Coordinates of C-alpha atoms in Angstrom, one line a residue:
Chain A
M1 CA 90.4 93.8 69.4
I2 CA 87.9 93.5 72.6
E3 CA 84.2 92.9 71.7
V4 CA 82.4 92.4 74.8
E5 CA 78.6 91.1 74.2
G6 CA 75.7 91.2 76.5
L7 CA 78.6 90.1 79.3
T8 CA 76.6 89.2 83.0
K9 CA 78.5 88.3 86.2
R10 CA 76.9 87.4 89.0
Y11 CA 78.6 86.3 92.4
G12 CA 75.9 84.4 93.8
P13 CA 73.1 86.5 93.8
T14 CA 74.7 89.4 93.8
V15 CA 74.8 91.2 90.3
A16 CA 78.6 92.9 89.4
V17 CA 78.1 93.3 86.1
S18 CA 75.0 93.1 83.8
D19 CA 74.3 93.2 80.2
V20 CA 77.7 94.9 79.2
T21 CA 77.9 95.4 75.4
F22 CA 80.9 97.8 74.6
Q23 CA 84.1 97.5 71.2
V24 CA 87.8 98.7 71.4
R25 CA 89.1 99.6 68.4
K26 CA 92.5 98.2 67.8
G27 CA 95.5 100.9 68.9
E28 CA 92.7 102.5 70.6
V29 CA 92.9 103.8 74.4
L30 CA 89.8 103.4 75.9
G31 CA 88.9 104.7 79.6
F32 CA 86.8 102.5 81.7
L33 CA 84.9 104.9 84.3
G34 CA 82.9 104.0 87.1
P35 CA 82.4 105.0 90.9
N36 CA 84.3 102.2 93.1
G37 CA 82.1 98.9 93.4
A38 CA 80.7 99.9 89.6
G39 CA 81.9 96.4 88.0
K40 CA 84.9 97.9 86.2
T41 CA 87.9 95.2 88.0
T42 CA 85.1 92.0 87.1
T43 CA 84.8 93.2 83.9
M44 CA 88.5 93.4 83.4
R45 CA 88.8 90.1 85.0
V46 CA 86.2 88.3 82.9
I47 CA 88.0 90.0 79.6
T48 CA 91.8 89.0 80.8
G49 CA 90.3 85.0 82.0
Y50 CA 90.4 85.6 85.7
L51 CA 87.0 85.1 86.0
P52 CA 84.8 83.1 83.6
P53 CA 81.6 85.3 82.8
T54 CA 77.9 84.0 84.4
A55 CA 76.2 84.9 80.5
G56 CA 77.4 86.9 77.5
T57 CA 80.6 86.4 75.3
V58 CA 84.2 87.9 75.8
R59 CA 86.6 87.7 72.4
V60 CA 90.0 89.5 72.3
A61 CA 91.7 89.0 69.2
G62 CA 88.8 87.2 67.8
F63 CA 89.6 84.8 70.1
D64 CA 86.8 83.6 72.8
V65 CA 87.7 83.9 76.5
V66 CA 86.2 81.3 77.5
E67 CA 86.6 78.5 74.5
Q68 CA 90.5 79.1 73.7
P69 CA 91.4 81.0 77.3
L70 CA 95.0 79.9 76.1
E71 CA 95.0 81.8 72.6
A72 CA 93.2 84.9 74.0
K73 CA 95.8 85.3 77.0
R74 CA 98.9 84.4 75.1
R75 CA 97.7 88.0 73.6
T76 CA 97.1 90.0 76.5
G77 CA 98.6 91.9 79.5
Y78 CA 97.0 92.6 82.5
L79 CA 98.0 94.9 85.7
P80 CA 95.8 94.3 88.0
E81 CA 95.0 97.0 90.6
L82 CA 97.6 95.8 93.0
P83 CA 100.8 94.5 90.6
P84 CA 101.0 90.9 90.9
V85 CA 104.7 90.8 92.0
Y86 CA 106.9 89.0 94.4
P87 CA 108.5 90.5 97.0
D88 CA 111.4 87.6 97.2
M89 CA 112.6 88.6 93.7
T90 CA 114.4 90.6 91.7
V91 CA 113.7 92.7 88.9
D92 CA 115.2 90.4 86.4
E93 CA 114.1 87.2 88.1
Y94 CA 110.6 88.7 88.1
L95 CA 110.5 89.4 84.3
A96 CA 112.2 86.7 83.2
F97 CA 109.2 84.2 85.1
A98 CA 106.6 86.3 84.0
G99 CA 108.0 86.3 80.4
R100 CA 108.7 82.3 80.6
I101 CA 104.8 81.2 81.6
K102 CA 103.5 83.7 78.9
G103 CA 105.8 81.7 76.4
V104 CA 109.0 83.9 75.9
A105 CA 112.3 82.2 75.7
G106 CA 115.8 82.2 75.1
A107 CA 116.9 85.0 73.2
E108 CA 113.6 86.3 72.7
L109 CA 113.1 86.8 76.3
K110 CA 116.5 88.5 77.0
K111 CA 115.9 91.1 74.0
R112 CA 112.0 91.7 75.4
M113 CA 113.1 91.9 79.1
D114 CA 115.8 94.9 77.8
A115 CA 113.0 96.6 75.8
V116 CA 110.3 96.6 78.8
S117 CA 112.3 97.7 81.5
E118 CA 113.9 100.7 78.8
T119 CA 109.9 101.6 78.3
C120 CA 108.5 101.3 81.9
A121 CA 112.0 102.7 83.0
V122 CA 112.9 100.6 85.9
S123 CA 116.1 99.4 84.2
D124 CA 118.4 101.2 86.6
V125 CA 116.5 98.5 89.7
R126 CA 116.6 95.4 87.6
R127 CA 119.2 93.4 90.1
R128 CA 116.8 95.6 93.2
Q129 CA 114.5 92.9 95.1
I130 CA 111.0 94.0 94.3
G131 CA 110.1 94.1 97.6
K132 CA 112.5 96.9 98.6
L133 CA 111.4 99.0 95.9
S134 CA 108.9 102.0 96.2
K135 CA 105.3 101.8 95.2
G136 CA 106.0 103.9 91.7
Y137 CA 108.5 101.7 90.9
R138 CA 106.3 98.4 91.8
Q139 CA 103.4 99.6 89.6
R140 CA 105.9 99.9 86.3
V141 CA 107.3 96.6 87.6
G142 CA 104.1 95.5 87.1
L143 CA 103.3 97.2 83.8
A144 CA 106.6 96.0 82.0
Q145 CA 105.3 92.7 83.7
A146 CA 102.2 92.6 81.5
L147 CA 104.1 94.1 78.5
I148 CA 106.7 91.4 78.4
H149 CA 105.1 89.0 75.7
N150 CA 104.3 92.2 73.3
P151 CA 100.4 91.4 74.0
D152 CA 97.7 93.0 71.4
V153 CA 96.0 93.7 74.2
L154 CA 96.6 95.8 77.4
V155 CA 94.5 96.0 80.4
L156 CA 95.5 98.3 83.1
D157 CA 93.2 98.0 86.9
E158 CA 93.7 101.7 88.2
P159 CA 97.1 101.7 87.3
T160 CA 97.9 105.6 88.6
A161 CA 96.3 104.7 92.2
G162 CA 98.9 105.3 95.0
L163 CA 100.8 106.9 93.4
D164 CA 102.1 110.5 93.5
P165 CA 101.6 113.4 91.1
K166 CA 104.8 113.3 89.4
Q167 CA 104.5 109.3 89.0
I168 CA 101.1 109.7 87.9
I169 CA 102.0 112.2 85.1
E170 CA 104.9 109.9 84.1
T171 CA 102.6 106.6 83.7
R172 CA 99.9 108.7 81.6
Q173 CA 102.6 109.6 79.4
L174 CA 103.9 106.4 79.6
I175 CA 100.3 104.7 78.4
K176 CA 99.8 107.2 75.9
S177 CA 102.9 106.3 74.3
L178 CA 101.7 102.5 74.2
A179 CA 98.8 103.4 71.9
G180 CA 98.8 102.9 69.0
Q181 CA 100.8 99.5 68.9
H182 CA 98.5 98.1 71.8
T183 CA 95.2 98.5 72.6
V184 CA 94.8 99.4 75.9
I185 CA 92.0 99.4 78.3
L186 CA 92.4 101.5 81.6
S187 CA 90.3 102.1 84.6
T188 CA 90.2 104.5 86.6
H189 CA 87.7 106.6 88.8
I190 CA 89.5 109.8 88.7
L191 CA 88.0 111.8 86.0
P192 CA 91.2 113.9 84.7
E193 CA 92.9 110.8 84.0
V194 CA 90.2 110.3 81.3
S195 CA 90.2 113.0 79.5
K196 CA 94.3 113.2 79.5
T197 CA 95.2 110.0 78.3
C198 CA 91.7 107.9 76.9
E199 CA 90.2 108.2 73.2
R200 CA 87.1 106.9 74.3
V201 CA 85.3 106.6 77.6
V202 CA 82.8 104.0 78.6
V203 CA 81.1 105.0 82.1
I204 CA 79.8 102.2 84.2
N205 CA 77.5 102.4 87.2
G206 CA 75.8 99.7 89.6
G207 CA 77.2 97.4 86.7
K208 CA 75.8 99.3 83.5
I209 CA 76.8 100.9 80.8
A210 CA 75.6 104.8 81.9
A211 CA 77.5 106.4 78.6
V212 CA 79.6 105.7 75.8
G213 CA 81.9 107.9 73.9
T214 CA 84.6 110.6 73.3
P215 CA 85.6 112.9 76.5
E216 CA 84.6 115.9 74.3
E217 CA 81.4 114.4 73.1
L218 CA 79.9 113.6 76.5
T219 CA 81.0 117.1 78.1
R220 CA 78.9 118.3 74.7
R221 CA 76.1 115.8 75.4
L222 CA 75.5 116.9 78.9
Q223 CA 76.5 120.6 79.2
G224 CA 74.7 121.5 76.3
F225 CA 75.0 125.9 75.7
E226 CA 71.8 126.6 78.0
T227 CA 73.4 128.3 80.5
V228 CA 75.9 131.0 80.3
L229 CA 78.0 132.7 83.1
V230 CA 78.4 136.3 81.9
T231 CA 81.0 138.7 84.3
V232 CA 80.1 142.7 83.3
E233 CA 81.3 145.6 84.8
G234 CA 78.3 148.4 84.6
P235 CA 75.2 149.0 86.6
E236 CA 73.7 145.6 87.6
K237 CA 70.1 146.7 87.1
E238 CA 70.7 147.8 83.4
V239 CA 72.7 145.1 82.6
K240 CA 70.4 142.6 83.8
E241 CA 67.3 144.3 81.8
K242 CA 69.7 144.8 78.6
I243 CA 70.1 140.8 78.7
E244 CA 66.6 139.5 79.4
R245 CA 65.6 141.3 76.4
I246 CA 67.3 139.3 74.4
E247 CA 65.7 136.4 72.0
G248 CA 65.7 133.4 73.3
V249 CA 67.0 134.2 76.9
N250 CA 64.6 132.8 79.5
L251 CA 66.1 134.4 82.7
V252 CA 69.0 136.0 84.5
E253 CA 70.0 135.7 87.7
R254 CA 72.6 137.7 89.8
H255 CA 75.0 134.8 90.5
E256 CA 78.3 137.0 92.3
A257 CA 79.6 140.1 93.0
S258 CA 83.0 141.7 93.4
D259 CA 84.8 144.4 93.1
G260 CA 81.9 146.2 90.7
R261 CA 82.0 143.7 88.5
V262 CA 78.6 141.3 88.5
T263 CA 78.7 138.1 86.8
F264 CA 75.2 136.9 85.5
E265 CA 74.4 133.3 84.7
V266 CA 72.0 133.4 81.9
H267 CA 69.0 130.7 81.3
A268 CA 68.4 130.2 77.4
A269 CA 65.5 128.3 75.9
K270 CA 66.7 124.5 74.8
D271 CA 69.5 124.3 72.3
K272 CA 70.0 127.9 71.7
D273 CA 73.5 129.4 71.8
V274 CA 73.1 133.0 73.4
R275 CA 76.6 133.9 73.8
A276 CA 77.3 135.6 70.6
E277 CA 73.9 138.2 71.6
V278 CA 74.8 138.8 75.2
A279 CA 78.3 139.4 74.1
R280 CA 77.0 142.1 71.8
A281 CA 74.4 144.1 74.1
V282 CA 77.2 144.7 76.5
V283 CA 80.1 146.1 74.1
E284 CA 77.2 148.1 72.6
S285 CA 76.0 149.5 75.8
Q286 CA 79.9 150.2 76.6
W287 CA 80.0 147.9 79.5
K288 CA 83.0 146.0 80.1
L289 CA 83.0 142.5 79.3
F290 CA 85.0 140.6 81.2
E291 CA 84.1 137.0 80.9
L292 CA 81.6 135.1 79.0
K293 CA 81.6 131.1 79.0
T294 CA 79.3 128.1 79.0
S295 CA 78.7 127.0 82.7
G296 CA 80.4 123.8 81.2
L297 CA 80.1 121.2 83.5
S298 CA 83.6 120.0 84.8
L299 CA 83.7 116.3 83.8
E300 CA 83.3 115.2 87.6
E301 CA 80.1 116.9 87.6
I302 CA 79.4 114.7 84.0
F303 CA 80.5 112.2 85.7
L304 CA 78.2 112.2 89.1
K305 CA 74.9 113.5 86.4
L306 CA 75.7 110.0 84.8
T307 CA 76.3 107.8 88.0
T308 CA 73.4 109.3 89.8
K309 CA 71.0 109.8 87.3
D310 CA 71.5 106.1 87.0
L311 CA 71.0 105.3 90.4
G312 CA 67.8 107.7 90.2
E313 CA 66.4 105.9 87.5
E314 CA 66.8 102.4 89.1
P315 CA 66.5 102.6 93.2
A316 CA 66.5 98.9 93.0
A317 CA 70.0 98.8 91.7
T318 CA 71.2 99.8 95.3
Chain B
M1 CA 105.8 70.4 80.8
R2 CA 108.2 73.4 80.2
N3 CA 105.3 75.7 82.3
V4 CA 105.3 72.9 84.6
V5 CA 108.8 73.3 85.5
T6 CA 109.4 76.9 85.0
I7 CA 106.3 77.1 88.0
A8 CA 108.4 74.4 89.8
G9 CA 111.5 76.5 89.8
K10 CA 110.2 79.2 90.8
E11 CA 108.4 77.8 93.8
L12 CA 111.5 76.0 94.6
R13 CA 113.2 79.4 93.9
T14 CA 111.1 81.3 96.6
Y15 CA 111.6 78.7 98.9
F16 CA 115.1 79.7 98.9
H17 CA 114.5 83.1 99.1
S18 CA 112.5 83.3 101.9
P19 CA 113.7 81.5 105.3
I20 CA 111.1 78.7 104.9
A21 CA 113.7 76.4 103.2
Y22 CA 116.6 77.3 105.8
L23 CA 114.3 76.6 108.7
V24 CA 112.2 73.6 107.1
M25 CA 116.2 71.8 106.7
A26 CA 117.6 72.5 109.4
L27 CA 114.7 71.5 111.5
F28 CA 114.7 68.4 109.7
A29 CA 118.4 68.0 109.8
V30 CA 118.4 68.5 113.8
L31 CA 115.5 66.0 114.7
C32 CA 116.5 63.7 112.6
G33 CA 119.8 63.8 113.3
F34 CA 118.9 63.5 116.9
F35 CA 117.0 60.3 116.8
F36 CA 119.6 58.7 114.3
Y37 CA 122.3 59.5 116.7
N38 CA 119.9 58.1 120.3
L39 CA 118.7 54.5 118.0
T40 CA 122.3 54.2 116.7
A41 CA 124.0 54.8 120.3
A42 CA 121.0 52.3 122.3
Y43 CA 121.6 50.1 118.8
V44 CA 125.3 49.5 119.8
I45 CA 124.9 49.0 123.6
E46 CA 122.7 46.6 123.0
T47 CA 125.1 44.5 120.7
F48 CA 127.8 45.1 123.2
R49 CA 125.5 43.6 126.1
M50 CA 124.5 40.5 123.8
L51 CA 128.3 40.2 123.1
E52 CA 128.7 40.1 126.5
M53 CA 126.1 37.6 127.2
G54 CA 127.1 35.2 123.9
G55 CA 123.9 36.0 122.7
M56 CA 122.1 33.4 124.2
G57 CA 118.7 32.3 122.3
A58 CA 117.7 35.9 121.6
P59 CA 116.7 37.4 117.9
P60 CA 120.2 38.0 116.2
M61 CA 119.9 42.1 115.8
N62 CA 119.6 43.6 112.5
I63 CA 120.4 47.6 111.3
N64 CA 118.4 47.9 108.7
E65 CA 115.3 46.2 111.4
N66 CA 116.5 47.8 114.5
V67 CA 117.7 51.4 113.4
I68 CA 116.3 52.6 109.9
R69 CA 113.1 51.3 110.4
P70 CA 112.1 52.7 113.5
L71 CA 113.5 56.1 112.0
F72 CA 111.5 56.0 109.7
E73 CA 108.3 54.5 110.8
G74 CA 108.1 55.5 114.4
I75 CA 109.5 59.1 114.4
L76 CA 110.3 60.6 110.5
T77 CA 106.9 60.3 110.1
V78 CA 105.9 62.3 112.7
V79 CA 108.2 64.8 112.2
L80 CA 106.8 65.4 109.1
L81 CA 103.2 65.7 110.3
L82 CA 105.0 68.5 111.5
L83 CA 107.4 69.8 108.8
V84 CA 105.0 69.5 105.5
P85 CA 102.8 72.0 106.3
L86 CA 105.5 74.4 106.5
I87 CA 106.1 73.8 103.2
T88 CA 102.9 73.4 101.6
M89 CA 100.8 76.4 103.5
R90 CA 102.4 79.1 101.4
L91 CA 101.5 77.4 97.9
Y92 CA 98.1 79.3 97.1
A93 CA 97.7 81.2 100.6
E94 CA 100.6 83.4 99.8
E95 CA 99.5 83.8 95.8
K96 CA 96.1 84.3 96.8
R97 CA 97.3 87.1 99.6
S98 CA 100.1 88.9 97.3
G99 CA 97.8 89.0 94.9
T100 CA 100.3 87.2 92.3
I101 CA 97.5 84.5 91.9
E102 CA 96.1 87.1 89.5
L103 CA 99.0 86.7 87.4
L104 CA 99.5 82.9 87.5
L105 CA 95.6 82.5 86.6
T106 CA 96.3 85.5 83.3
S107 CA 98.8 83.5 82.2
P108 CA 98.8 81.2 79.1
L109 CA 98.9 78.3 81.1
T110 CA 96.3 75.7 82.0
D111 CA 95.5 75.3 85.8
M112 CA 96.8 71.9 86.2
Q113 CA 100.1 73.2 85.1
I114 CA 100.4 75.5 87.7
I115 CA 98.9 73.1 90.1
L116 CA 101.3 70.4 89.0
G117 CA 104.3 72.8 89.1
K118 CA 103.4 73.8 92.4
F119 CA 103.0 69.9 93.7
L120 CA 106.8 69.3 91.7
G121 CA 108.5 72.5 93.6
A122 CA 107.2 71.6 96.6
L123 CA 108.6 68.1 96.2
C124 CA 111.9 69.0 95.3
L125 CA 112.5 70.5 98.9
Y126 CA 111.0 67.4 100.0
V127 CA 113.4 65.4 98.1
L128 CA 116.5 67.5 99.6
L129 CA 114.8 66.4 103.1
M130 CA 115.3 63.0 102.0
V131 CA 118.7 63.4 101.2
L132 CA 119.6 64.8 104.4
A133 CA 118.2 61.4 106.3
F134 CA 120.2 59.3 103.9
L135 CA 123.3 61.4 104.6
D136 CA 122.6 59.9 107.8
I137 CA 122.1 56.7 107.0
G138 CA 124.6 56.7 104.4
L139 CA 127.3 56.6 107.6
L140 CA 126.2 53.1 108.6
F141 CA 127.9 52.0 105.8
L142 CA 130.9 53.3 107.1
Y143 CA 130.7 51.3 110.3
G144 CA 128.9 48.6 109.7
N145 CA 127.2 47.0 106.9
P146 CA 123.2 47.4 106.4
A147 CA 121.4 45.9 103.6
A148 CA 121.0 48.1 100.9
K149 CA 118.3 46.9 99.1
P150 CA 115.8 47.8 101.8
L151 CA 116.5 50.9 101.7
L152 CA 115.3 51.5 98.5
A153 CA 111.8 50.3 99.6
N154 CA 112.0 52.7 102.2
A155 CA 113.3 55.9 100.2
L156 CA 110.4 55.1 97.6
G157 CA 107.8 55.1 101.2
F158 CA 109.4 58.0 102.3
L159 CA 108.7 59.8 99.0
L160 CA 105.0 58.8 98.4
Y161 CA 104.1 59.3 102.4
G162 CA 105.1 62.9 102.0
G163 CA 104.0 63.5 98.0
A164 CA 100.5 62.3 100.2
L165 CA 100.7 64.7 102.5
L166 CA 102.3 67.6 100.1
S167 CA 99.1 67.0 97.7
L168 CA 96.7 67.5 100.4
G169 CA 98.4 70.1 102.2
M170 CA 98.9 71.8 98.6
W171 CA 94.9 71.4 98.1
I172 CA 93.9 73.2 102.1
S173 CA 95.8 76.2 101.5
T174 CA 93.5 76.7 98.8
F175 CA 90.9 77.7 100.7
T176 CA 92.6 80.8 102.7
K177 CA 94.6 83.8 102.2
N178 CA 96.4 83.5 105.3
Q179 CA 99.6 81.0 105.7
I180 CA 99.1 80.2 109.3
I181 CA 95.5 79.3 108.6
A182 CA 96.2 76.9 105.9
G183 CA 99.3 75.3 108.0
I184 CA 97.4 74.7 110.9
V185 CA 94.8 73.4 109.4
S186 CA 97.1 71.1 107.5
F187 CA 98.4 69.8 110.3
A188 CA 95.4 69.0 112.3
V189 CA 94.6 66.9 108.7
F190 CA 97.7 65.0 109.0
L191 CA 97.6 64.1 112.4
L192 CA 93.9 62.7 112.0
L193 CA 95.2 60.7 109.3
Y194 CA 97.9 59.6 111.0
V195 CA 96.3 58.4 113.9
F196 CA 93.0 56.8 112.0
D197 CA 94.3 53.6 112.5
W198 CA 94.2 53.8 116.4
V199 CA 90.5 53.0 116.0
S200 CA 91.7 49.6 114.9
A201 CA 92.9 49.1 118.2
F202 CA 88.9 48.8 120.1
S203 CA 87.0 48.4 116.2
N204 CA 87.6 45.6 114.1
G205 CA 84.6 45.9 112.0
T206 CA 84.1 47.7 109.0
V207 CA 84.2 50.9 110.2
G208 CA 87.5 50.1 112.3
R209 CA 88.8 48.3 109.1
A210 CA 88.3 51.4 106.5
M211 CA 90.0 53.9 108.9
S212 CA 92.5 51.9 109.7
F213 CA 93.1 51.3 106.1
M214 CA 92.9 55.2 105.3
A215 CA 95.2 56.5 107.5
L216 CA 98.8 57.4 106.1
T217 CA 101.0 55.4 108.5
T218 CA 99.3 52.0 107.7
H219 CA 100.5 51.6 104.4
F220 CA 103.9 53.2 105.4
D221 CA 104.8 50.0 107.6
N222 CA 105.5 47.5 104.4
F223 CA 107.9 50.5 103.5
A224 CA 110.1 50.5 106.3
K225 CA 110.1 47.0 106.8
G226 CA 111.8 47.3 102.9
V227 CA 108.8 45.6 101.4
I228 CA 107.0 47.5 98.2
D229 CA 103.5 46.1 98.3
L230 CA 101.7 47.0 95.4
S231 CA 98.4 48.0 97.4
D232 CA 100.8 50.5 99.7
L233 CA 101.9 51.9 96.5
V234 CA 98.5 52.3 95.2
Y235 CA 96.8 54.0 97.9
Y236 CA 99.7 56.8 98.3
L237 CA 99.7 57.5 94.5
S238 CA 95.3 57.5 94.9
V239 CA 95.9 60.2 97.8
I240 CA 98.5 62.1 95.6
G241 CA 95.8 62.3 92.9
L242 CA 92.9 62.9 94.6
G243 CA 94.8 65.6 96.6
I244 CA 95.8 66.9 93.0
F245 CA 92.1 66.5 92.1
L246 CA 91.0 68.5 94.9
T247 CA 93.8 71.6 94.4
A248 CA 92.2 71.8 90.8
R249 CA 88.3 71.4 92.0
S250 CA 89.0 74.2 94.5
V251 CA 90.9 76.7 92.0
E252 CA 88.0 76.6 89.7
A253 CA 85.9 77.2 92.3
L254 CA 88.5 80.4 93.2
K255 CA 87.5 81.9 90.0
G256 CA 83.9 81.8 90.4
R257 CA 84.3 83.6 93.5
A258 CA 87.3 86.0 92.6

């Protein structure tokens, strides 16, 4: 549905996005993840036709955003980071205006206005002035605007920025409910957002793609089983020795201890899952096993790993 | 065309949702009304004095020449230098500040549709000012008999003069997010264009004549007299076209820079 190929965008001598290539399939929710200033907004602005690319092509629903901008824009709904609302207008006036400039008119416009007000939960404020609404409402009015012409593609730039936790959850549910009928691409620098709403993630850093995959794939790829945390109640020294004797274990370190329970960090050989052996060893010796887990990198750690690694390899990029 | 009208309607509605339309119209009504009253009163007193003196040798008084022409030529052109920036300063600056420019530029509209829509919306408000001026002038028909035909030339000139200012003001508004800056720069530019022909007082060379030709006011004189001259018409239409063209270039550059 969205095909980005070799996209490069320069602002004068500054390279904001460099040779970015990825696809978004129909009906998919793609997360665009990266620290601030990574080039997320720039990429989205090119996809929506707001900025022309310096090099490369972007196609939306088969239409090149440079060659056939009107056709591409007709199929794209865009919610910028700052909802593009006119504070003087009422919600209804605003949606009517947005609908008209996007080619929705007459009875169809009225129907769409009702539908998107319902979807975005702004039905109760339709006659209120947008300037007097709360940030959460304004964000939803912005989203309603993006949906008014029932676009194939929905581009959302940090849709939950600045909302309170309840509104964030509501917005995420809303986005999830839009998947399927719309192809969604959303950017964020907040990680839980990605694992909660997106089917696939593109991690971007310093204007380059650092990784692509499902949140699970990324987690698996980066954390591995090499490090296992095990919490045992038993004689510390013996436990340590016993675990060290297991095949494939390279090193056992005392991680922390409290209430007689000791947690060990077990480092195993590459690609070796020693969890089952560790569990058997502990139980066979009649010690009490309280917890056994891979020292799973959280998404945050993966994110940091991906983004800092990239910068480390290319000091020139900073 | 429908898109142009939609944008124009939105601009016009924004003027009336904010105090700007009321402010501009009120200021214009007061200033125009005051000067109109002054000119008319002076005209009446002068007429009576000439009647007392039997009108010996003096040129006959004419309401078009002695009230309407100085009102347009000497006064309203200056008043507009001040008021048109109030109309144009927000056209692009406010869209840039509030981020709504992203909505416009990512909607299936061409840049030119947006520009023409904005220009048309601003022009509609300007036409309302013109209506206010002609309400005053209409009073003259109740108590006297001014010639109606020159008024058409006056109206056309007024419209073209304003159109030129509006298109240039719109262009200046694309450069900043700050309405105040857009307004002040527009006023300075308008003032400069207004006084350009003063150089003709001391310079009769090519440069002097060229500058005098470029001045906004030199081309208004004929319209104020009630005469439509093709060169004046072409001048104003060219300035309007230039302003719209420059706005289009500037919007294009805006996209490259973000």
